[in-house]
Amino acid sequence: MLSQASAQALTRLRSYTPPPTNYNKLPLTRRAAVLILLFPDRYGDLKVVLTMRAATLRNYAGQAALPGGKADNLEEKPFDTARREACEEIGLPTTDTKLPPGFRVEHLCELPTNLAMTELGVRPCVAFLCPSHTPSATASPSDAEEASSVEEKMIPRLDPKEVAAVFTAPFAQFLRKEWTRSEPGPTSPKGGKHSWYRGTWTDWHESQWRMHNFYIPKPPPSAARVRQNQDASNARAQESHGVGEPEGDDPRPEPTPFEDLQNFRVFGMTARILVDAARVAYGQEPEFEHNAHFGDEEIIGRLLKVGRMSEIRRKGEGLTKDVLRSAVSETSKM
């Protein structure tokens, strides 16, 4: 069975109702969704699936991300978009009947829409991959073996056009300032200890914005916890397009080849979505400073009112501080 904390987290997610959303007001070209796919490890703790985007992609190449992408049509619901994209990126079947026997994907909830720098409205969809027998902290060797096989069964193939690697991270850890797991934590290139979390405040969306940076230890190549796509193994771990520097000794070095990475760095919108999801799931606030609100529904609504996020993307169009400042100013007069 699940650990008590995990069972309670799933219950909170199932009962969560997001506020009214502007997602359905967006044109098709501005709609996207990501899948926060949770599953139990051998101890009954929740883990989440993440990907390293391939170097060939137009946007956010070489960066850690949740499975997901743009909507196909206006009738497609966010969860269907996220599930379809997860199929293309990590091989998760779109229907439960195509999953390995004894498994199903339960849709738990949706979170408030986030605003990407590419002016997409990104809807996070939380789901739980349920094995036929969920292990407990006192699992037998056979139970542990069944649990450890979950990652292999749910990631049967990779799309070399979109994913360089698939890896997992402990879900509750996204509320912690320090690495609290029993297994080895993040390491520096010289083999020393590396920070799990670094963050900084920056000006964004006409307010102070917390930029989170998490460093997930990269398992050995033979471990089931990381599935690398050899055709896309040259993906670079590009260091954020965002504003501001993380705290500590992280000067955002030159991109590092995938094989030389010590840790997977999760940052930007992906990091914020995971923090918000963990806040809802565990009913706790993070140990580090953060923005109190969830998602970006308010600023998306303001941008829509001033004619931004339209169907056709204009040449040279970009989401700048001036654009956001103008949207806030103009809508305040309405």
mmCIF file of C-alpha atoms in Angstrom:
data_model
loop_
_atom_site.group_PDB
_atom_site.id
_atom_site.type_symbol
_atom_site.label_atom_id
_atom_site.label_comp_id
_atom_site.label_asym_id
_atom_site.label_seq_id
_atom_site.Cartn_x
_atom_site.Cartn_y
_atom_site.Cartn_z
ATOM 1 C CA MET A 1 0.000 0.000 0.000
ATOM 2 C CA LEU A 2 0.973 3.642 -0.326
ATOM 3 C CA SER A 3 2.685 5.458 2.505
ATOM 4 C CA GLN A 4 0.272 7.499 4.598
ATOM 5 C CA ALA A 5 1.709 10.761 3.279
ATOM 6 C CA SER A 6 1.306 9.590 -0.332
ATOM 7 C CA ALA A 7 -2.268 8.395 0.198
ATOM 8 C CA GLN A 8 -3.189 11.731 1.769
ATOM 9 C CA ALA A 9 -1.475 13.609 -1.057
ATOM 10 C CA LEU A 10 -3.516 11.760 -3.682
ATOM 11 C CA THR A 11 -6.707 12.449 -1.734
ATOM 12 C CA ARG A 12 -5.951 16.183 -1.673
ATOM 13 C CA LEU A 13 -5.242 16.210 -5.392
ATOM 14 C CA ARG A 14 -8.468 14.348 -6.183
ATOM 15 C CA SER A 15 -10.481 16.871 -4.179
ATOM 16 C CA TYR A 16 -8.721 19.972 -5.519
ATOM 17 C CA THR A 17 -10.877 22.313 -7.615
ATOM 18 C CA PRO A 18 -8.970 24.975 -9.556
ATOM 19 C CA PRO A 19 -10.373 28.508 -9.871
ATOM 20 C CA PRO A 20 -12.118 29.627 -13.090
ATOM 21 C CA THR A 21 -9.649 29.470 -15.952
ATOM 22 C CA ASN A 22 -8.850 31.616 -18.978
ATOM 23 C CA TYR A 23 -7.549 28.550 -20.815
ATOM 24 C CA ASN A 24 -10.795 28.079 -22.747
ATOM 25 C CA LYS A 25 -10.650 31.701 -23.946
ATOM 26 C CA LEU A 26 -7.295 31.158 -25.629
ATOM 27 C CA PRO A 27 -7.072 30.483 -29.373
ATOM 28 C CA LEU A 28 -5.809 27.070 -30.420
ATOM 29 C CA THR A 29 -2.288 28.301 -31.156
ATOM 30 C CA ARG A 30 -1.902 29.466 -27.549
ATOM 31 C CA ARG A 31 -3.087 26.311 -25.772
ATOM 32 C CA ALA A 32 -0.764 23.737 -24.266
ATOM 33 C CA ALA A 33 -0.834 21.219 -21.435
ATOM 34 C CA VAL A 34 1.709 19.236 -19.433
ATOM 35 C CA LEU A 35 1.341 15.951 -17.555
ATOM 36 C CA ILE A 36 2.455 15.642 -13.937
ATOM 37 C CA LEU A 37 2.587 11.837 -13.870
ATOM 38 C CA LEU A 38 2.955 10.456 -10.353
ATOM 39 C CA PHE A 39 3.669 6.859 -9.377
ATOM 40 C CA PRO A 40 4.741 5.012 -6.200
ATOM 41 C CA ASP A 41 8.267 3.838 -5.604
ATOM 42 C CA ARG A 42 9.109 0.666 -3.686
ATOM 43 C CA TYR A 43 8.599 2.490 -0.382
ATOM 44 C CA GLY A 44 5.181 3.866 -1.291
ATOM 45 C CA ASP A 45 6.480 7.410 -1.804
ATOM 46 C CA LEU A 46 5.386 9.387 -4.851
ATOM 47 C CA LYS A 47 7.725 10.137 -7.736
ATOM 48 C CA VAL A 48 7.174 12.303 -10.809
ATOM 49 C CA VAL A 49 8.255 11.740 -14.420
ATOM 50 C CA LEU A 50 10.392 14.377 -16.158
ATOM 51 C CA THR A 51 12.114 14.611 -19.526
ATOM 52 C CA MET A 52 15.202 16.220 -20.992
ATOM 53 C CA ARG A 53 14.135 17.934 -24.197
ATOM 54 C CA ALA A 54 16.113 17.105 -27.334
ATOM 55 C CA ALA A 55 18.562 19.609 -28.797
ATOM 56 C CA THR A 56 16.607 19.673 -32.077
ATOM 57 C CA LEU A 57 13.536 21.411 -30.645
ATOM 58 C CA ARG A 58 12.786 25.056 -31.449
ATOM 59 C CA ASN A 59 11.890 26.055 -27.891
ATOM 60 C CA TYR A 60 13.637 25.113 -24.632
ATOM 61 C CA ALA A 61 16.002 22.602 -26.235
ATOM 62 C CA GLY A 62 18.126 20.652 -23.779
ATOM 63 C CA GLN A 63 16.049 21.684 -20.784
ATOM 64 C CA ALA A 64 14.244 19.584 -18.199
ATOM 65 C CA ALA A 65 10.490 19.578 -18.730
ATOM 66 C CA LEU A 66 7.256 17.797 -17.951
ATOM 67 C CA PRO A 67 5.803 15.723 -20.805
ATOM 68 C CA GLY A 68 3.399 17.881 -22.783
ATOM 69 C CA GLY A 69 2.807 20.153 -25.746
ATOM 70 C CA LYS A 70 0.293 22.131 -27.767
ATOM 71 C CA ALA A 71 -3.376 21.279 -28.237
ATOM 72 C CA ASP A 72 -4.458 19.722 -31.541
ATOM 73 C CA ASN A 73 -7.938 21.244 -31.703
ATOM 74 C CA LEU A 74 -10.269 23.454 -29.679
ATOM 75 C CA GLU A 75 -12.342 20.473 -28.535
ATOM 76 C CA GLU A 76 -9.337 18.684 -27.049
ATOM 77 C CA LYS A 77 -9.340 18.919 -23.259
ATOM 78 C CA PRO A 78 -6.077 19.727 -21.454
ATOM 79 C CA PHE A 79 -5.759 16.224 -19.995
ATOM 80 C CA ASP A 80 -6.208 14.684 -23.448
ATOM 81 C CA THR A 81 -3.547 17.030 -24.829
ATOM 82 C CA ALA A 82 -1.137 16.141 -22.044
ATOM 83 C CA ARG A 83 -1.812 12.413 -22.413
ATOM 84 C CA ARG A 84 -1.374 12.496 -26.198
ATOM 85 C CA GLU A 85 1.896 14.389 -25.928
ATOM 86 C CA ALA A 86 3.131 12.023 -23.220
ATOM 87 C CA CYS A 87 2.489 9.168 -25.625
ATOM 88 C CA GLU A 88 4.582 10.875 -28.292
ATOM 89 C CA GLU A 89 7.381 11.842 -25.927
ATOM 90 C CA ILE A 90 7.754 8.973 -23.459
ATOM 91 C CA GLY A 91 5.606 6.202 -24.910
ATOM 92 C CA LEU A 92 2.830 6.357 -22.307
ATOM 93 C CA PRO A 93 -0.236 4.921 -24.115
ATOM 94 C CA THR A 94 -3.195 7.264 -24.546
ATOM 95 C CA THR A 95 -5.639 4.633 -23.289
ATOM 96 C CA ASP A 96 -5.399 2.388 -20.246
ATOM 97 C CA THR A 97 -6.172 -0.708 -22.309
ATOM 98 C CA LYS A 98 -2.765 -0.343 -23.969
ATOM 99 C CA LEU A 99 -0.892 -0.107 -20.673
ATOM 100 C CA PRO A 100 0.840 -3.208 -19.287
ATOM 101 C CA PRO A 101 -1.688 -5.513 -17.553
ATOM 102 C CA GLY A 102 -2.627 -4.328 -14.079
ATOM 103 C CA PHE A 103 -1.926 -0.640 -14.667
ATOM 104 C CA ARG A 104 -4.116 2.401 -15.254
ATOM 105 C CA VAL A 105 -3.712 6.184 -15.283
ATOM 106 C CA GLU A 106 -6.057 8.090 -12.986
ATOM 107 C CA HIS A 107 -6.688 11.748 -13.787
ATOM 108 C CA LEU A 108 -6.504 13.525 -10.420
ATOM 109 C CA CYS A 109 -6.954 17.236 -11.159
ATOM 110 C CA GLU A 110 -5.885 20.255 -13.180
ATOM 111 C CA LEU A 111 -3.959 23.218 -11.787
ATOM 112 C CA PRO A 112 -4.339 26.911 -12.727
ATOM 113 C CA THR A 113 -2.978 27.814 -16.159
ATOM 114 C CA ASN A 114 0.614 29.041 -16.326
ATOM 115 C CA LEU A 115 2.020 31.592 -18.766
ATOM 116 C CA ALA A 116 5.047 30.506 -20.792
ATOM 117 C CA MET A 117 7.498 33.055 -22.165
ATOM 118 C CA THR A 118 6.418 31.944 -25.642
ATOM 119 C CA GLU A 119 2.938 33.316 -24.787
ATOM 120 C CA LEU A 120 1.345 29.911 -24.399
ATOM 121 C CA GLY A 121 -1.210 29.136 -21.732
ATOM 122 C CA VAL A 122 0.066 25.914 -20.148
ATOM 123 C CA ARG A 123 -2.419 23.819 -18.170
ATOM 124 C CA PRO A 124 -0.826 21.346 -15.711
ATOM 125 C CA CYS A 125 -2.732 18.047 -15.451
ATOM 126 C CA VAL A 126 -1.962 15.756 -12.519
ATOM 127 C CA ALA A 127 -2.337 11.992 -12.939
ATOM 128 C CA PHE A 128 -1.463 8.849 -10.997
ATOM 129 C CA LEU A 129 -0.062 5.710 -12.583
ATOM 130 C CA CYS A 130 -1.654 2.953 -10.511
ATOM 131 C CA PRO A 131 0.061 -0.442 -10.388
ATOM 132 C CA SER A 132 -1.998 -3.535 -9.653
ATOM 133 C CA HIS A 133 -0.287 -3.798 -6.271
ATOM 134 C CA THR A 134 1.072 -0.643 -4.647
ATOM 135 C CA PRO A 135 3.985 -1.350 -2.274
ATOM 136 C CA SER A 136 4.340 -0.207 1.319
ATOM 137 C CA ALA A 137 7.392 0.839 3.299
ATOM 138 C CA THR A 138 7.611 -2.761 4.569
ATOM 139 C CA ALA A 139 7.381 -4.335 1.125
ATOM 140 C CA SER A 140 8.703 -7.817 0.512
ATOM 141 C CA PRO A 141 11.459 -8.364 -2.101
ATOM 142 C CA SER A 142 8.847 -9.447 -4.658
ATOM 143 C CA ASP A 143 6.770 -6.336 -3.951
ATOM 144 C CA ALA A 144 9.836 -4.137 -4.323
ATOM 145 C CA GLU A 145 10.725 -5.807 -7.619
ATOM 146 C CA GLU A 146 7.213 -5.145 -8.940
ATOM 147 C CA ALA A 147 7.411 -1.494 -7.892
ATOM 148 C CA SER A 148 10.860 -0.952 -9.379
ATOM 149 C CA SER A 149 9.613 -2.279 -12.719
ATOM 150 C CA VAL A 150 6.996 0.475 -12.986
ATOM 151 C CA GLU A 151 9.407 2.932 -14.569
ATOM 152 C CA GLU A 152 10.464 0.443 -17.222
ATOM 153 C CA LYS A 153 6.900 -0.519 -18.074
ATOM 154 C CA MET A 154 5.568 3.019 -18.330
ATOM 155 C CA ILE A 155 8.410 4.215 -20.538
ATOM 156 C CA PRO A 156 8.588 1.525 -23.238
ATOM 157 C CA ARG A 157 9.893 3.824 -25.985
ATOM 158 C CA LEU A 158 11.169 7.325 -26.656
ATOM 159 C CA ASP A 159 10.642 9.735 -29.529
ATOM 160 C CA PRO A 160 14.104 10.824 -30.730
ATOM 161 C CA LYS A 161 12.645 14.023 -32.169
ATOM 162 C CA GLU A 162 11.499 15.337 -28.809
ATOM 163 C CA VAL A 163 13.131 13.571 -25.869
ATOM 164 C CA ALA A 164 16.795 13.062 -25.041
ATOM 165 C CA ALA A 165 16.125 11.308 -21.728
ATOM 166 C CA VAL A 166 13.393 10.410 -19.271
ATOM 167 C CA PHE A 167 14.073 10.495 -15.538
ATOM 168 C CA THR A 168 12.181 10.659 -12.262
ATOM 169 C CA ALA A 169 12.314 12.727 -9.087
ATOM 170 C CA PRO A 170 10.837 12.393 -5.580
ATOM 171 C CA PHE A 171 7.679 14.527 -5.620
ATOM 172 C CA ALA A 172 7.700 15.707 -1.983
ATOM 173 C CA GLN A 173 11.296 16.865 -2.372
ATOM 174 C CA PHE A 174 10.038 19.912 -4.313
ATOM 175 C CA LEU A 175 8.954 21.394 -0.976
ATOM 176 C CA ARG A 176 12.379 20.992 0.619
ATOM 177 C CA LYS A 177 15.334 23.361 0.722
ATOM 178 C CA GLU A 178 17.834 20.564 1.386
ATOM 179 C CA TRP A 179 18.130 17.037 0.007
ATOM 180 C CA THR A 180 16.334 14.799 2.529
ATOM 181 C CA ARG A 181 16.323 11.431 0.773
ATOM 182 C CA SER A 182 18.338 8.436 1.967
ATOM 183 C CA GLU A 183 19.885 7.870 -1.468
ATOM 184 C CA PRO A 184 22.847 10.024 -2.609
ATOM 185 C CA GLY A 185 21.956 13.618 -3.439
ATOM 186 C CA PRO A 186 23.236 16.063 -6.071
ATOM 187 C CA THR A 187 27.001 16.146 -6.613
ATOM 188 C CA SER A 188 29.420 18.701 -8.028
ATOM 189 C CA PRO A 189 31.687 17.944 -11.028
ATOM 190 C CA LYS A 190 34.522 17.283 -8.566
ATOM 191 C CA GLY A 191 32.438 14.783 -6.614
ATOM 192 C CA GLY A 192 31.537 17.011 -3.706
ATOM 193 C CA LYS A 193 28.092 17.872 -2.403
ATOM 194 C CA HIS A 194 25.920 20.131 -4.587
ATOM 195 C CA SER A 195 22.933 22.157 -3.462
ATOM 196 C CA TRP A 196 19.506 20.597 -4.034
ATOM 197 C CA TYR A 197 17.794 23.994 -4.221
ATOM 198 C CA ARG A 198 18.796 27.507 -5.223
ATOM 199 C CA GLY A 199 16.516 30.425 -5.887
ATOM 200 C CA THR A 200 16.370 34.140 -6.490
ATOM 201 C CA TRP A 201 13.784 36.902 -6.807
ATOM 202 C CA THR A 202 13.379 38.756 -10.088
ATOM 203 C CA ASP A 203 10.950 41.218 -11.665
ATOM 204 C CA TRP A 204 8.389 39.446 -13.840
ATOM 205 C CA HIS A 205 4.661 39.765 -14.500
ATOM 206 C CA GLU A 206 4.836 43.244 -12.938
ATOM 207 C CA SER A 207 5.732 41.780 -9.560
ATOM 208 C CA GLN A 208 8.505 40.033 -7.689
ATOM 209 C CA TRP A 209 8.912 36.534 -9.042
ATOM 210 C CA ARG A 210 10.682 33.616 -7.402
ATOM 211 C CA MET A 211 12.912 31.636 -9.753
ATOM 212 C CA HIS A 212 13.384 28.082 -8.446
ATOM 213 C CA ASN A 213 16.307 25.825 -9.370
ATOM 214 C CA PHE A 214 16.369 22.151 -8.349
ATOM 215 C CA TYR A 215 19.280 19.787 -8.981
ATOM 216 C CA ILE A 216 18.221 16.159 -9.313
ATOM 217 C CA PRO A 217 21.053 13.616 -9.009
ATOM 218 C CA LYS A 218 21.598 11.793 -12.271
ATOM 219 C CA PRO A 219 21.456 8.005 -11.767
ATOM 220 C CA PRO A 220 24.033 5.711 -13.400
ATOM 221 C CA PRO A 221 23.312 4.928 -17.081
ATOM 222 C CA SER A 222 22.311 1.376 -16.149
ATOM 223 C CA ALA A 223 19.679 2.507 -13.650
ATOM 224 C CA ALA A 224 16.015 2.200 -14.575
ATOM 225 C CA ARG A 225 15.423 5.679 -13.214
ATOM 226 C CA VAL A 226 16.905 7.296 -16.324
ATOM 227 C CA ARG A 227 16.138 6.158 -19.862
ATOM 228 C CA GLN A 228 18.384 7.848 -22.396
ATOM 229 C CA ASN A 229 17.600 8.204 -26.087
ATOM 230 C CA GLN A 230 20.890 7.522 -27.835
ATOM 231 C CA ASP A 231 19.783 9.339 -31.001
ATOM 232 C CA ALA A 232 19.326 12.516 -29.002
ATOM 233 C CA SER A 233 22.103 12.056 -26.468
ATOM 234 C CA ASN A 234 23.830 15.262 -27.524
ATOM 235 C CA ALA A 235 21.072 17.383 -26.026
ATOM 236 C CA ARG A 236 22.567 20.259 -24.112
ATOM 237 C CA ALA A 237 21.618 21.266 -20.595
ATOM 238 C CA GLN A 238 21.122 24.901 -21.545
ATOM 239 C CA GLU A 239 21.080 27.198 -18.558
ATOM 240 C CA SER A 240 17.846 29.247 -18.418
ATOM 241 C CA HIS A 241 16.568 31.952 -20.683
ATOM 242 C CA GLY A 242 15.111 33.657 -17.600
ATOM 243 C CA VAL A 243 16.162 36.779 -15.725
ATOM 244 C CA GLY A 244 18.276 36.846 -12.579
ATOM 245 C CA GLU A 245 20.964 34.638 -11.083
ATOM 246 C CA PRO A 246 20.395 31.757 -8.668
ATOM 247 C CA GLU A 247 21.716 32.088 -5.154
ATOM 248 C CA GLY A 248 25.084 30.595 -4.336
ATOM 249 C CA ASP A 249 27.934 29.670 -6.665
ATOM 250 C CA ASP A 250 25.897 29.033 -9.823
ATOM 251 C CA PRO A 251 27.134 31.462 -12.529
ATOM 252 C CA ARG A 252 25.152 29.634 -15.212
ATOM 253 C CA PRO A 253 28.095 28.017 -16.974
ATOM 254 C CA GLU A 254 28.306 27.081 -20.615
ATOM 255 C CA PRO A 255 25.967 24.260 -21.724
ATOM 256 C CA THR A 256 27.236 20.819 -20.760
ATOM 257 C CA PRO A 257 27.011 17.665 -22.932
ATOM 258 C CA PHE A 258 24.380 15.252 -21.640
ATOM 259 C CA GLU A 259 26.917 12.576 -20.787
ATOM 260 C CA ASP A 260 28.897 15.010 -18.608
ATOM 261 C CA LEU A 261 25.946 16.163 -16.521
ATOM 262 C CA GLN A 262 26.179 15.419 -12.809
ATOM 263 C CA ASN A 263 22.602 16.499 -12.096
ATOM 264 C CA PHE A 264 19.424 17.305 -13.992
ATOM 265 C CA ARG A 265 18.542 20.957 -13.394
ATOM 266 C CA VAL A 266 14.801 21.681 -13.141
ATOM 267 C CA PHE A 267 13.984 25.372 -13.253
ATOM 268 C CA GLY A 268 11.700 28.039 -14.720
ATOM 269 C CA MET A 269 8.033 27.277 -15.299
ATOM 270 C CA THR A 270 8.542 23.526 -14.834
ATOM 271 C CA ALA A 271 9.995 24.060 -11.353
ATOM 272 C CA ARG A 272 7.204 26.419 -10.371
ATOM 273 C CA ILE A 273 4.508 24.002 -11.561
ATOM 274 C CA LEU A 274 6.059 21.188 -9.512
ATOM 275 C CA VAL A 275 6.279 23.381 -6.409
ATOM 276 C CA ASP A 276 2.619 24.374 -6.769
ATOM 277 C CA ALA A 277 1.540 20.771 -7.351
ATOM 278 C CA ALA A 278 3.432 19.610 -4.264
ATOM 279 C CA ARG A 279 1.875 22.420 -2.199
ATOM 280 C CA VAL A 280 -1.593 21.201 -3.132
ATOM 281 C CA ALA A 281 -0.725 17.529 -2.678
ATOM 282 C CA TYR A 282 0.941 17.676 0.713
ATOM 283 C CA GLY A 283 -0.946 20.637 2.178
ATOM 284 C CA GLN A 284 2.342 22.314 3.072
ATOM 285 C CA GLU A 285 4.210 25.446 2.093
ATOM 286 C CA PRO A 286 7.804 25.119 0.815
ATOM 287 C CA GLU A 287 10.774 25.577 3.113
ATOM 288 C CA PHE A 288 12.080 28.246 0.713
ATOM 289 C CA GLU A 289 10.622 31.595 -0.360
ATOM 290 C CA HIS A 290 7.986 31.404 -3.100
ATOM 291 C CA ASN A 291 5.080 33.215 -4.743
ATOM 292 C CA ALA A 292 1.840 32.669 -2.853
ATOM 293 C CA HIS A 293 -0.493 32.514 -5.857
ATOM 294 C CA PHE A 294 -0.930 29.499 -8.133
ATOM 295 C CA GLY A 295 -0.545 29.846 -11.891
ATOM 296 C CA ASP A 296 -0.980 32.965 -14.011
ATOM 297 C CA GLU A 297 -4.710 33.204 -14.644
ATOM 298 C CA GLU A 298 -4.843 36.918 -13.791
ATOM 299 C CA ILE A 299 -2.077 38.075 -16.133
ATOM 300 C CA ILE A 300 -3.357 35.804 -18.925
ATOM 301 C CA GLY A 301 -6.759 37.464 -18.570
ATOM 302 C CA ARG A 302 -5.164 40.911 -18.748
ATOM 303 C CA LEU A 303 -3.164 40.001 -21.853
ATOM 304 C CA LEU A 304 -6.300 38.724 -23.578
ATOM 305 C CA LYS A 305 -8.138 41.970 -22.816
ATOM 306 C CA VAL A 306 -5.453 44.078 -24.530
ATOM 307 C CA GLY A 307 -5.334 41.878 -27.626
ATOM 308 C CA ARG A 308 -2.292 39.777 -26.827
ATOM 309 C CA MET A 309 -2.119 35.969 -27.167
ATOM 310 C CA SER A 310 -4.010 36.159 -30.458
ATOM 311 C CA GLU A 311 -4.421 33.309 -32.955
ATOM 312 C CA ILE A 312 -1.663 34.554 -35.257
ATOM 313 C CA ARG A 313 1.762 35.172 -33.795
ATOM 314 C CA ARG A 314 3.224 38.380 -35.168
ATOM 315 C CA LYS A 315 6.823 38.508 -36.368
ATOM 316 C CA GLY A 316 9.131 39.756 -33.645
ATOM 317 C CA GLU A 317 6.446 39.345 -31.008
ATOM 318 C CA GLY A 318 7.733 38.595 -27.549
ATOM 319 C CA LEU A 319 6.597 38.645 -23.959
ATOM 320 C CA THR A 320 8.592 41.489 -22.418
ATOM 321 C CA LYS A 321 8.329 43.486 -19.215
ATOM 322 C CA ASP A 322 6.974 46.405 -21.244
ATOM 323 C CA VAL A 323 4.200 44.219 -22.664
ATOM 324 C CA LEU A 324 3.237 42.999 -19.208
ATOM 325 C CA ARG A 325 3.414 46.504 -17.758
ATOM 326 C CA SER A 326 1.172 47.806 -20.534
ATOM 327 C CA ALA A 327 -1.346 44.989 -20.023
ATOM 328 C CA VAL A 328 -1.588 45.730 -16.317
ATOM 329 C CA SER A 329 -1.859 49.484 -16.913
ATOM 330 C CA GLU A 330 -4.502 49.263 -19.639
ATOM 331 C CA THR A 331 -6.716 46.752 -17.865
ATOM 332 C CA SER A 332 -6.557 48.737 -14.639
ATOM 333 C CA LYS A 333 -8.361 51.547 -16.479
ATOM 334 C CA MET A 334 -11.202 49.269 -17.610
#
